[in-house]
XYZ file of C-alpha atoms in Angstrom:
690
model
C -24.618 -157.524 75.216
C -22.084 -154.919 74.043
C -23.850 -152.250 76.113
C -23.805 -154.460 79.220
C -20.076 -155.135 78.799
C -19.322 -151.412 78.433
C -21.416 -150.554 81.500
C -19.651 -153.305 83.464
C -16.240 -151.906 82.519
C -17.279 -148.402 83.521
C -19.090 -149.201 86.792
C -17.335 -152.359 88.006
C -13.824 -151.062 88.906
C -15.068 -148.008 90.880
C -17.479 -150.156 92.919
C -14.735 -152.650 93.775
C -12.233 -149.932 94.706
C -14.731 -148.018 96.824
C -15.929 -151.140 98.666
C -12.421 -152.462 99.418
C -10.227 -149.352 99.762
C -12.591 -146.431 100.044
C -12.166 -143.180 98.171
C -8.738 -142.569 96.601
C -8.203 -139.298 98.495
C -9.758 -138.593 101.930
C -8.117 -135.183 102.283
C -4.914 -133.300 101.705
C -1.863 -134.653 103.650
C -0.732 -132.695 106.685
C 2.816 -131.478 107.243
C 3.505 -134.218 109.778
C 2.379 -136.857 107.268
C 4.664 -135.405 104.620
C 7.686 -135.446 106.973
C 6.919 -139.068 107.929
C 6.638 -140.034 104.221
C 10.002 -138.371 103.455
C 11.712 -140.184 106.312
C 10.209 -143.584 105.401
C 8.545 -143.559 101.906
C 8.058 -147.317 101.431
C 5.523 -148.321 104.041
C 2.461 -150.524 103.702
C 0.177 -147.507 103.820
C 2.042 -145.530 101.126
C 2.258 -148.548 98.809
C -1.475 -149.164 99.218
C -2.209 -145.539 98.425
C 0.038 -145.644 95.327
C -1.648 -148.788 94.001
C -5.071 -147.276 94.654
C -4.207 -144.108 92.735
C -2.777 -146.198 89.832
C -5.974 -148.249 89.623
C -8.107 -145.099 89.571
C -5.920 -143.580 86.814
C -6.276 -146.758 84.710
C -10.033 -146.570 85.080
C -9.988 -142.913 84.023
C -8.039 -143.816 80.831
C -10.563 -146.561 80.023
C -13.505 -144.234 80.619
C -11.924 -141.567 78.413
C -11.338 -144.057 75.554
C -14.921 -145.357 75.670
C -16.329 -141.829 75.770
C -14.310 -140.663 72.753
C -15.273 -143.776 70.752
C -18.948 -143.326 71.552
C -18.875 -139.660 70.547
C -17.179 -140.579 67.234
C -19.854 -143.170 66.415
C -22.619 -140.729 67.327
C -21.055 -138.074 65.093
C -20.759 -140.499 62.132
C -24.370 -141.605 62.581
C -25.546 -138.013 62.683
C -23.688 -137.254 59.427
C -25.264 -140.306 57.769
C -28.732 -139.323 58.931
C -28.175 -135.820 57.587
C -27.487 -137.278 54.115
C -30.402 -139.752 54.277
C -32.971 -138.748 51.622
C -36.457 -138.233 53.041
C -39.631 -138.905 51.046
C -41.249 -135.979 49.341
C -44.865 -135.078 50.272
C -46.084 -136.743 47.071
C -44.161 -139.928 47.873
C -45.464 -139.936 51.453
C -49.048 -139.560 50.209
C -48.606 -142.392 47.693
C -47.087 -144.634 50.359
C -49.985 -143.954 52.710
C -52.524 -144.777 50.012
C -50.701 -148.000 49.128
C -50.577 -149.002 52.798
C -54.289 -148.394 53.204
C -55.001 -150.481 50.116
C -52.902 -153.355 51.424
C -54.545 -153.255 54.845
C -57.950 -153.273 53.196
C -57.353 -156.585 51.404
C -58.765 -159.646 53.144
C -56.358 -161.988 54.826
C -57.588 -164.907 52.730
C -56.498 -163.136 49.524
C -52.832 -162.930 50.556
C -50.612 -165.896 49.699
C -46.901 -166.263 50.300
C -45.125 -167.887 47.351
C -42.597 -170.622 48.016
C -39.005 -169.426 47.618
C -37.434 -170.641 44.350
C -34.673 -173.202 44.442
C -31.362 -171.524 43.579
C -29.367 -172.792 40.612
C -25.920 -171.647 39.422
C -27.256 -169.626 36.489
C -30.608 -169.218 34.825
C -33.378 -171.746 34.325
C -34.351 -174.034 31.529
C -35.975 -171.949 28.842
C -38.414 -174.562 27.599
C -42.215 -174.531 27.599
C -43.748 -176.243 30.563
C -40.425 -177.076 32.195
C -40.315 -174.636 35.087
C -41.722 -177.180 37.500
C -39.244 -179.845 36.460
C -36.382 -177.398 36.756
C -37.380 -176.449 40.299
C -37.977 -180.070 41.254
C -34.485 -180.980 40.176
C -32.707 -177.849 41.319
C -30.252 -179.770 43.491
C -29.419 -182.188 40.674
C -28.717 -179.238 38.390
C -26.365 -177.748 40.931
C -24.537 -181.013 41.530
C -24.398 -182.525 38.045
C -24.587 -179.665 35.563
C -24.944 -176.004 34.762
C -28.266 -174.353 33.932
C -28.139 -171.427 31.522
C -30.778 -169.276 29.925
C -31.934 -171.562 27.156
C -30.710 -174.957 28.286
C -28.737 -177.227 30.581
C -25.188 -178.568 30.207
C -23.563 -181.490 32.008
C -20.595 -180.528 34.108
C -18.099 -182.034 31.676
C -19.569 -180.168 28.705
C -19.582 -176.927 30.703
C -15.910 -177.433 31.543
C -15.146 -177.871 27.851
C -17.069 -174.694 27.001
C -15.008 -172.893 29.627
C -11.792 -174.309 28.135
C -12.859 -173.302 24.615
C -13.607 -169.757 25.820
C -10.190 -169.522 27.458
C -8.628 -170.812 24.245
C -10.301 -168.040 22.256
C -8.608 -165.399 24.387
C -5.265 -167.210 24.223
C -5.474 -167.221 20.434
C -6.300 -163.517 20.447
C -3.347 -162.827 22.715
C -1.080 -164.875 20.476
C -2.238 -163.103 17.321
C -1.967 -159.505 18.542
C 0.679 -157.432 16.786
C 1.885 -154.407 18.804
C 1.730 -150.952 17.264
C 2.578 -147.427 18.476
C 0.826 -146.596 21.760
C -2.732 -145.406 21.287
C -5.132 -143.493 23.485
C -7.800 -145.065 25.636
C -10.933 -146.303 23.924
C -9.306 -148.578 21.361
C -11.762 -150.661 19.349
C -9.844 -153.722 18.202
C -12.346 -156.094 16.562
C -10.989 -159.111 18.431
C -11.653 -157.505 21.828
C -15.375 -158.166 21.573
C -16.702 -160.176 24.534
C -17.801 -163.765 24.068
C -21.503 -164.615 23.632
C -23.798 -164.455 26.625
C -24.223 -168.218 27.021
C -20.477 -168.790 27.225
C -20.198 -165.984 29.795
C -22.964 -167.574 31.865
C -21.149 -170.917 31.855
C -17.885 -169.239 32.871
C -19.578 -167.375 35.711
C -21.276 -170.526 36.990
C -18.016 -172.471 37.032
C -16.238 -169.562 38.725
C -18.866 -169.588 41.495
C -18.743 -173.382 41.894
C -15.295 -174.619 40.810
C -14.765 -178.318 40.376
C -12.043 -180.223 42.267
C -8.607 -179.909 40.767
C -8.560 -182.938 38.515
C -7.929 -183.533 34.853
C -11.059 -183.332 32.752
C -11.653 -186.658 31.041
C -12.015 -186.489 27.249
C -15.647 -186.249 26.255
C -16.881 -189.438 24.684
C -19.513 -187.422 22.881
C -22.333 -189.067 21.035
C -20.990 -192.627 21.292
C -21.451 -192.772 25.041
C -24.925 -191.342 24.626
C -26.079 -194.224 22.427
C -23.785 -196.829 23.943
C -26.703 -198.358 25.805
C -28.792 -198.589 22.669
C -26.161 -199.836 20.223
C -25.119 -198.034 17.033
C -28.256 -195.945 16.644
C -31.191 -194.438 18.458
C -34.173 -192.297 17.614
C -35.250 -189.301 19.681
C -38.836 -188.147 19.856
C -40.859 -186.077 22.249
C -41.031 -182.380 23.142
C -37.304 -182.220 23.933
C -36.000 -184.010 20.821
C -34.721 -180.883 19.057
C -33.180 -179.485 22.254
C -31.366 -182.800 22.794
C -30.195 -182.767 19.168
C -28.689 -179.304 19.624
C -26.989 -180.433 22.803
C -25.481 -183.426 20.987
C -24.310 -181.174 18.165
C -22.410 -178.938 20.596
C -21.141 -181.865 22.680
C -19.609 -183.686 19.709
C -17.965 -180.572 18.283
C -16.470 -179.763 21.686
C -15.227 -183.340 22.010
C -13.586 -183.050 18.589
C -11.036 -180.677 20.118
C -9.788 -183.458 22.359
C -10.391 -186.172 19.741
C -9.228 -184.361 16.600
C -9.881 -187.323 14.282
C -13.564 -187.501 15.250
C -16.136 -185.918 13.004
C -19.819 -185.160 12.811
C -22.022 -185.670 9.768
C -25.420 -184.023 9.676
C -27.996 -183.750 6.960
C -28.987 -180.321 5.804
C -32.613 -180.880 6.736
C -31.645 -181.871 10.290
C -29.336 -178.861 10.602
C -32.137 -176.548 9.487
C -34.516 -178.064 12.025
C -31.980 -177.640 14.804
C -30.539 -174.199 14.063
C -32.964 -172.645 11.636
C -32.143 -171.151 8.233
C -29.188 -168.927 7.373
C -26.607 -170.939 9.319
C -24.133 -171.523 6.466
C -21.623 -168.784 7.526
C -21.346 -170.296 10.993
C -21.186 -173.897 9.737
C -18.386 -173.039 7.302
C -16.157 -172.155 10.260
C -16.539 -175.596 11.887
C -14.051 -177.947 10.183
C -15.223 -180.990 12.155
C -18.785 -180.642 10.875
C -19.820 -182.044 7.484
C -23.198 -181.140 6.027
C -24.710 -183.459 3.422
C -27.932 -183.268 1.483
C -29.299 -186.798 1.874
C -29.038 -189.787 4.142
C -27.611 -191.878 1.294
C -24.865 -189.302 0.785
C -24.040 -189.491 4.482
C -23.741 -193.274 4.240
C -21.461 -193.042 1.212
C -19.322 -190.411 2.898
C -18.769 -192.531 5.961
C -17.936 -195.662 3.974
C -15.672 -194.154 1.320
C -14.318 -191.116 3.195
C -15.202 -188.985 0.177
C -15.471 -185.234 0.910
C -19.094 -184.158 1.407
C -20.832 -181.896 -1.104
C -21.738 -178.441 0.063
C -24.680 -178.381 -2.347
C -26.167 -180.539 -5.048
C -23.890 -180.796 -8.073
C -20.980 -179.124 -6.198
C -17.824 -181.086 -5.455
C -15.797 -179.014 -3.029
C -13.062 -180.712 -1.017
C -13.482 -180.043 2.676
C -10.262 -179.351 4.549
C -9.497 -181.904 7.224
C -11.492 -184.802 5.732
C -9.006 -187.579 4.989
C -8.904 -191.345 5.151
C -8.052 -191.035 8.846
C -11.458 -189.477 9.472
C -13.199 -192.481 7.958
C -11.574 -194.784 10.496
C -12.432 -192.506 13.419
C -15.707 -192.540 15.373
C -18.316 -190.755 13.299
C -21.560 -189.294 14.591
C -24.502 -188.891 12.273
C -27.551 -186.740 12.924
C -30.264 -187.188 10.311
C -33.843 -186.092 9.778
C -36.873 -188.101 10.804
C -37.839 -189.762 7.506
C -35.888 -192.942 8.174
C -39.089 -194.904 8.758
C -39.974 -194.388 5.082
C -36.761 -195.722 3.553
C -34.331 -198.611 3.779
C -32.005 -197.881 6.706
C -29.731 -200.885 6.168
C -26.972 -198.956 4.298
C -26.969 -196.268 6.972
C -26.755 -198.780 9.814
C -23.967 -200.684 8.043
C -22.047 -197.440 7.482
C -22.256 -196.591 11.177
C -21.078 -200.071 12.126
C -18.077 -199.919 9.756
C -16.980 -196.517 11.044
C -17.528 -197.442 14.682
C -19.867 -194.494 14.790
C -23.343 -193.786 16.006
C -26.570 -192.529 14.517
C -29.075 -190.224 16.129
C -32.341 -189.778 14.299
C -34.590 -186.841 15.076
C -37.607 -189.102 14.979
C -38.324 -192.845 14.970
C -35.424 -195.250 14.242
C -36.654 -198.529 12.699
C -33.389 -200.408 13.259
C -33.145 -199.783 16.984
C -34.739 -198.205 20.020
C -36.543 -194.883 20.006
C -36.396 -192.826 23.182
C -38.651 -190.095 24.485
C -36.992 -186.808 25.505
C -38.600 -184.287 27.813
C -37.708 -180.567 27.663
C -35.249 -180.928 30.563
C -33.174 -183.514 28.646
C -34.219 -186.676 30.480
C -34.501 -189.661 28.165
C -36.985 -192.497 28.643
C -37.388 -195.799 26.834
C -41.119 -196.564 26.372
C -40.311 -200.290 26.310
C -38.740 -200.066 29.795
C -40.801 -197.722 31.954
C -38.725 -198.406 35.074
C -35.379 -197.737 33.376
C -33.785 -194.443 34.570
C -32.584 -192.973 31.315
C -29.614 -190.609 31.075
C -29.903 -186.858 30.967
C -28.521 -185.181 27.884
C -27.401 -181.645 27.202
C -30.310 -179.508 26.003
C -30.075 -176.111 24.281
C -32.310 -173.743 22.406
C -31.313 -172.109 19.128
C -29.861 -168.968 20.707
C -27.701 -170.839 23.227
C -26.553 -173.266 20.521
C -25.552 -170.420 18.217
C -23.615 -168.791 21.069
C -21.649 -171.948 21.844
C -21.018 -172.752 18.177
C -19.645 -169.236 17.782
C -17.149 -169.908 20.571
C -16.174 -173.229 18.974
C -15.770 -171.514 15.598
C -13.522 -168.857 17.179
C -11.134 -171.604 18.257
C -10.622 -172.341 14.540
C -10.392 -168.704 13.461
C -7.241 -167.385 11.774
C -4.647 -166.424 14.387
C -3.938 -162.962 12.981
C -7.403 -161.457 13.391
C -5.953 -158.368 15.047
C -3.313 -157.614 12.451
C -3.932 -159.702 9.363
C -3.275 -156.817 7.002
C 0.148 -155.731 8.161
C 3.483 -157.295 8.930
C 4.728 -157.441 12.549
C 7.154 -154.584 12.053
C 5.096 -152.414 9.728
C 4.515 -149.019 11.358
C 0.946 -147.961 11.953
C 0.078 -144.342 11.303
C -1.865 -142.818 14.150
C -3.293 -139.334 14.445
C -1.359 -137.281 16.957
C -2.864 -134.481 18.985
C -1.041 -131.817 20.981
C 0.324 -132.914 24.318
C -1.956 -132.234 27.229
C -0.966 -131.845 30.805
C -1.842 -134.801 32.981
C -3.662 -133.680 36.120
C -2.276 -134.810 39.418
C -4.824 -136.189 41.824
C -3.568 -136.417 45.412
C -4.950 -139.088 47.655
C -8.281 -137.908 49.074
C -8.620 -137.465 52.802
C -11.649 -137.391 55.024
C -12.350 -134.570 57.404
C -10.439 -136.375 60.142
C -7.488 -137.185 57.844
C -8.469 -140.747 56.884
C -7.224 -141.959 53.498
C -9.028 -144.461 51.206
C -7.327 -146.246 48.287
C -8.481 -149.057 45.978
C -5.953 -151.298 44.257
C -7.258 -153.505 41.454
C -4.052 -154.144 39.474
C -3.037 -157.426 41.059
C -4.960 -158.692 44.069
C -7.997 -156.420 44.613
C -7.497 -154.611 47.926
C -9.303 -151.737 49.635
C -6.926 -149.778 51.889
C -7.760 -147.363 54.703
C -4.684 -145.397 55.798
C -2.575 -148.100 54.143
C -4.266 -150.943 56.039
C -6.434 -153.438 54.112
C -10.134 -153.561 54.890
C -11.728 -157.018 54.863
C -14.568 -157.192 52.334
C -16.617 -160.221 53.243
C -18.701 -160.679 50.098
C -16.947 -161.782 46.908
C -19.677 -159.978 44.946
C -18.688 -156.732 46.707
C -15.090 -157.177 45.557
C -16.346 -157.736 42.028
C -18.448 -154.569 42.237
C -15.415 -152.538 43.300
C -13.303 -153.851 40.427
C -16.115 -153.354 37.905
C -16.729 -149.751 38.969
C -12.985 -149.090 38.934
C -12.818 -150.365 35.341
C -15.894 -148.278 34.403
C -15.064 -144.887 35.832
C -18.304 -143.348 34.562
C -20.275 -145.876 36.583
C -22.963 -148.400 35.698
C -26.670 -148.790 36.283
C -28.361 -151.694 38.023
C -28.963 -153.624 34.803
C -25.315 -153.549 33.708
C -24.059 -154.513 37.148
C -26.395 -157.495 37.381
C -25.580 -158.653 33.846
C -21.865 -158.466 34.614
C -21.898 -160.101 38.044
C -24.543 -162.756 37.376
C -24.800 -163.297 33.596
C -27.673 -165.421 32.410
C -29.764 -165.023 35.561
C -33.106 -163.149 35.430
C -32.552 -159.627 36.754
C -35.734 -159.605 38.783
C -34.341 -162.324 41.056
C -31.032 -160.540 41.675
C -31.925 -156.906 42.322
C -32.262 -157.534 46.045
C -28.936 -159.376 46.140
C -27.194 -156.443 44.448
C -28.751 -153.930 46.864
C -27.710 -156.062 49.842
C -24.153 -156.372 48.535
C -23.783 -152.633 47.945
C -25.418 -151.696 51.260
C -23.107 -153.958 53.231
C -20.045 -152.683 51.345
C -20.904 -149.025 51.881
C -21.756 -149.642 55.534
C -18.460 -151.433 56.221
C -16.424 -148.608 54.667
C -18.457 -145.919 56.410
C -18.049 -147.568 59.811
C -14.312 -147.981 59.265
C -13.414 -144.485 58.086
C -16.558 -142.398 57.631
C -16.054 -142.182 53.848
C -18.550 -143.023 51.121
C -16.859 -145.289 48.563
C -19.831 -145.789 46.182
C -22.175 -143.026 45.031
C -25.698 -143.772 43.799
C -27.320 -141.100 41.668
C -30.123 -141.570 39.126
C -29.916 -145.372 39.393
C -26.233 -145.220 38.493
C -23.461 -146.450 40.746
C -19.925 -145.065 40.568
C -16.869 -144.828 42.786
C -16.611 -141.490 44.542
C -13.520 -139.827 43.001
C -13.411 -137.237 45.776
C -12.960 -139.854 48.497
C -11.195 -142.834 46.900
C -8.063 -143.134 44.775
C -7.746 -146.020 42.293
C -4.489 -147.334 40.833
C -6.248 -148.282 37.578
C -7.209 -144.643 37.038
C -3.551 -143.647 37.305
C -2.758 -146.235 34.620
C -5.545 -144.835 32.436
C -4.083 -141.348 32.755
C -0.624 -142.632 31.827
C -2.007 -144.468 28.782
C -3.945 -141.410 27.652
C -0.863 -139.219 28.034
C 1.352 -141.710 26.164
C -1.136 -141.898 23.309
C -1.286 -138.119 22.860
C 2.281 -137.082 23.688
C 4.402 -135.587 20.906
C 7.429 -134.797 23.081
C 9.146 -136.800 25.810
C 7.500 -139.932 24.467
C 10.088 -142.167 26.117
C 9.133 -140.841 29.547
C 5.429 -141.244 28.752
C 5.864 -144.866 27.614
C 7.904 -145.686 30.690
C 5.180 -144.180 32.880
C 2.692 -146.674 31.426
C 5.025 -149.554 32.269
C 5.635 -148.280 35.802
C 1.900 -147.910 36.470
C 1.191 -151.574 35.593
C 2.366 -153.833 38.444
C 0.144 -156.777 37.489
C -2.920 -157.665 35.440
C -6.378 -156.460 36.400
C -7.833 -158.512 39.290
C -5.136 -161.155 39.087
C -6.410 -164.667 39.638
C -10.074 -163.770 39.140
C -12.057 -165.519 36.374
C -15.043 -163.194 35.990
C -16.167 -163.333 32.324
C -16.506 -159.552 31.902
C -12.838 -159.128 32.851
C -11.296 -160.623 29.701
C -11.860 -157.749 27.215
C -10.792 -155.082 29.716
C -7.822 -157.086 30.941
C -6.645 -157.760 27.380
C -7.052 -154.081 26.441
C -4.791 -152.991 29.304
C -2.282 -155.720 28.464
C -2.069 -154.493 24.868
C -1.470 -150.902 25.942
C 1.416 -151.997 28.161
C 2.873 -154.261 25.464
C 2.716 -151.370 22.999
C 4.724 -149.249 25.439
C 7.372 -151.991 25.833
C 7.718 -152.479 22.070
C 7.853 -148.726 21.430
C 10.691 -148.363 23.929
C 12.474 -151.403 22.478
C 12.239 -150.002 18.934
C 13.783 -146.694 20.034
C 16.327 -148.107 22.493
C 19.886 -147.111 21.509
C 21.287 -150.238 23.175
C 20.373 -153.641 21.745
C 20.729 -155.239 25.169
C 18.183 -152.800 26.532
C 15.830 -153.742 23.689
C 16.168 -157.424 24.640
C 15.367 -156.618 28.273
C 12.240 -154.687 27.267
C 11.051 -157.473 24.965
C 11.658 -160.063 27.668
C 9.660 -157.931 30.115
C 6.831 -157.753 27.569
C 6.958 -161.543 27.158
C 6.566 -161.907 30.910
C 3.402 -159.792 30.664
C 2.041 -161.881 27.777
C 3.946 -165.163 27.322
C 1.601 -166.259 24.496
C 2.155 -163.412 22.029
C 3.816 -164.598 18.814
C 5.030 -161.207 17.626
C 6.937 -160.541 20.854
C 8.742 -163.869 20.556
C 9.539 -163.226 16.891
C 11.038 -159.843 17.748
C 13.033 -161.253 20.667
C 14.374 -164.167 18.606
C 15.414 -161.787 15.818
C 17.226 -159.464 18.243
C 18.969 -162.344 20.024
C 20.032 -163.792 16.677
C 21.420 -160.413 15.593
C 23.463 -160.321 18.818
C 24.836 -163.778 18.111
C 22.967 -165.351 21.041
C 21.865 -168.341 18.986
C 21.470 -170.683 21.947
C 19.276 -168.180 23.803
C 17.181 -167.643 20.665
C 16.736 -171.398 20.260
C 15.741 -171.836 23.911
C 13.235 -168.975 23.664
C 11.650 -170.457 20.562
C 11.438 -173.992 21.930
C 10.092 -172.760 25.270
C 7.379 -170.828 23.476
C 6.308 -173.887 21.499
C 6.185 -175.931 24.703
C 4.049 -173.229 26.339
C 1.610 -173.275 23.422
C 1.410 -177.054 23.577
C 0.712 -177.009 27.324
C -2.078 -174.471 26.784
C -3.776 -176.583 24.118
C -2.367 -174.647 21.158
C -0.276 -177.548 19.975
C 1.472 -176.720 16.667
C 0.051 -178.624 13.744
C -2.677 -180.352 15.721
C -5.615 -180.907 13.362
C -8.906 -179.371 14.278
C -7.547 -177.369 17.222
C -5.436 -174.558 15.827
C -4.890 -175.676 12.242
C -1.837 -175.386 10.054
C -1.320 -171.719 10.895
C 0.674 -172.766 13.945
C 3.129 -174.732 11.820
C 3.355 -171.813 9.406
C 4.286 -169.423 12.212
C 6.673 -171.974 13.677
C 8.482 -172.283 10.362
C 8.914 -168.492 10.157
C 10.873 -168.308 13.407
C 14.628 -168.383 12.793
C 16.309 -171.484 14.115
C 19.614 -171.293 15.935
C 20.927 -174.382 14.134
C 20.483 -172.713 10.744
C 22.404 -169.639 11.895
C 25.210 -171.800 13.229
C 25.449 -173.570 9.869
């Protein structure tokens, strides 16, 4: 169609002009014609001739433009074909042999497999469940999130996502700035979150829910609400359902801080395996008891549970208020061999619920399949609910995230005070190389901006990148200047999904991206060598690389340090890939933020003017409004200047910001008493006035 349109534009106007007006020039004008034209220039004949010549000139301009464009495309295609790798003789021979082998196979031996149903992430990692997972692929997409090793309802996945975000907020709050360091810092609290949490985050980023408040999770009580105060779970999916309930209740405890979970040690060992004590110790809402009778006594009397036989250790957070709150109990499967009346009465008094990993004599016993669907054998036609199911690895990952939300807030600087200097090893100053913007042979210029909204610019004009995965690839390769292989790219872009099902999607994404850039400017933005992809530094300039150079220079400079620190601040217009929620971004984004905060604090500490120090600290607070040390410094400086009202407003605004983010001071089970301790250390304006 495009070729027909071009041919019509080239051949149509000349045919019309020749058929209606004839050739534009039939011969040179005679002297008599020239004298007549001078005496009377505006006649019908002269006007017709002028219009005819104008039409022919317009057609010539159009033909010239089309010819130049066609030659440019032909030249670009020829350059691409010249770089196209051809198969070696050995590869050609192997391909011919493989083709002959394929053609020699009978047609009846070739079967085409049915395409798999797509799910947000992963598949259920349970024996014999692949068919059920494919059969219910649409239900998994609509109602929950599938991860490698289990399935989570949408509400539970949202709470995992919120807990993961809270972990990074706590790390940001706890960071204590120190003198600017070089690239490659290894702060222990910059480690990425476990793979299961990253898979949940990626799935929710790909399929965001409508903007609505997440209802508090009812946890285990809703699960057994149909069956009364207790239920037994049997079947091949009983342990997976028990792990899902364990995670669900502990996540719900963040929004219902007075709720608690009691589990017997035997049940915990069956669910998580041995050697889980270090992880369990970091979960204040989880109480581990040795026997079912001890669990019943704990619920009735609100006595602190024993950590081992003969040991009476008070568990923090267990008070009389916990006894009156909904309590969930998960016990082992020997209830059919003992009197369950005390346990049932304890659950009734505490308005709690009991889940038995086995048969429950005092109530119904449901069958659980590996996908989490529950069935009541007494009611075959009853459509039972679907529960969260997890394997041991996925459960450990999610419990680690939950435990991080209770971790001490000063993990990054627990061994030094906010203003204690940190001794760093200095090296001689090195000259920072200047890299001009690369140009193509025809003068085209390619630039990638990833600080802020990711944008690919050609001669200053943005290029539309259609695939969101292509944008993510550009940002990832910009953050990893040395490049990444196929495995790392797939794990970053689609965590939790089998790599074998995504290799083709990655190749398609990269091929379309490289083709779009090549057609637009003739440049190659992504190089592929030895199964490793990297941005071509000779043809693309990246703003993040300029920031890296400024950080490296500031961390090694021994003279003109003020200029070096200011260069870091100037090279940071906004956070990396602002507005994006890709899980792999958080450690890199937080690392850059800390480098920039260090530069602000270093300039504030050396500023000769106190007002200038306040401005720098306020600018750092705008970069990270959750950092406690920055607010402490700013409040102290404002108080020293006598700006008590401004100090009070800054402190109260910070506490309101923490509360809005879920870091409410003094809220049990969410951040702990450390928030109140920090809050009490901030100077109050009222005290200074007094």
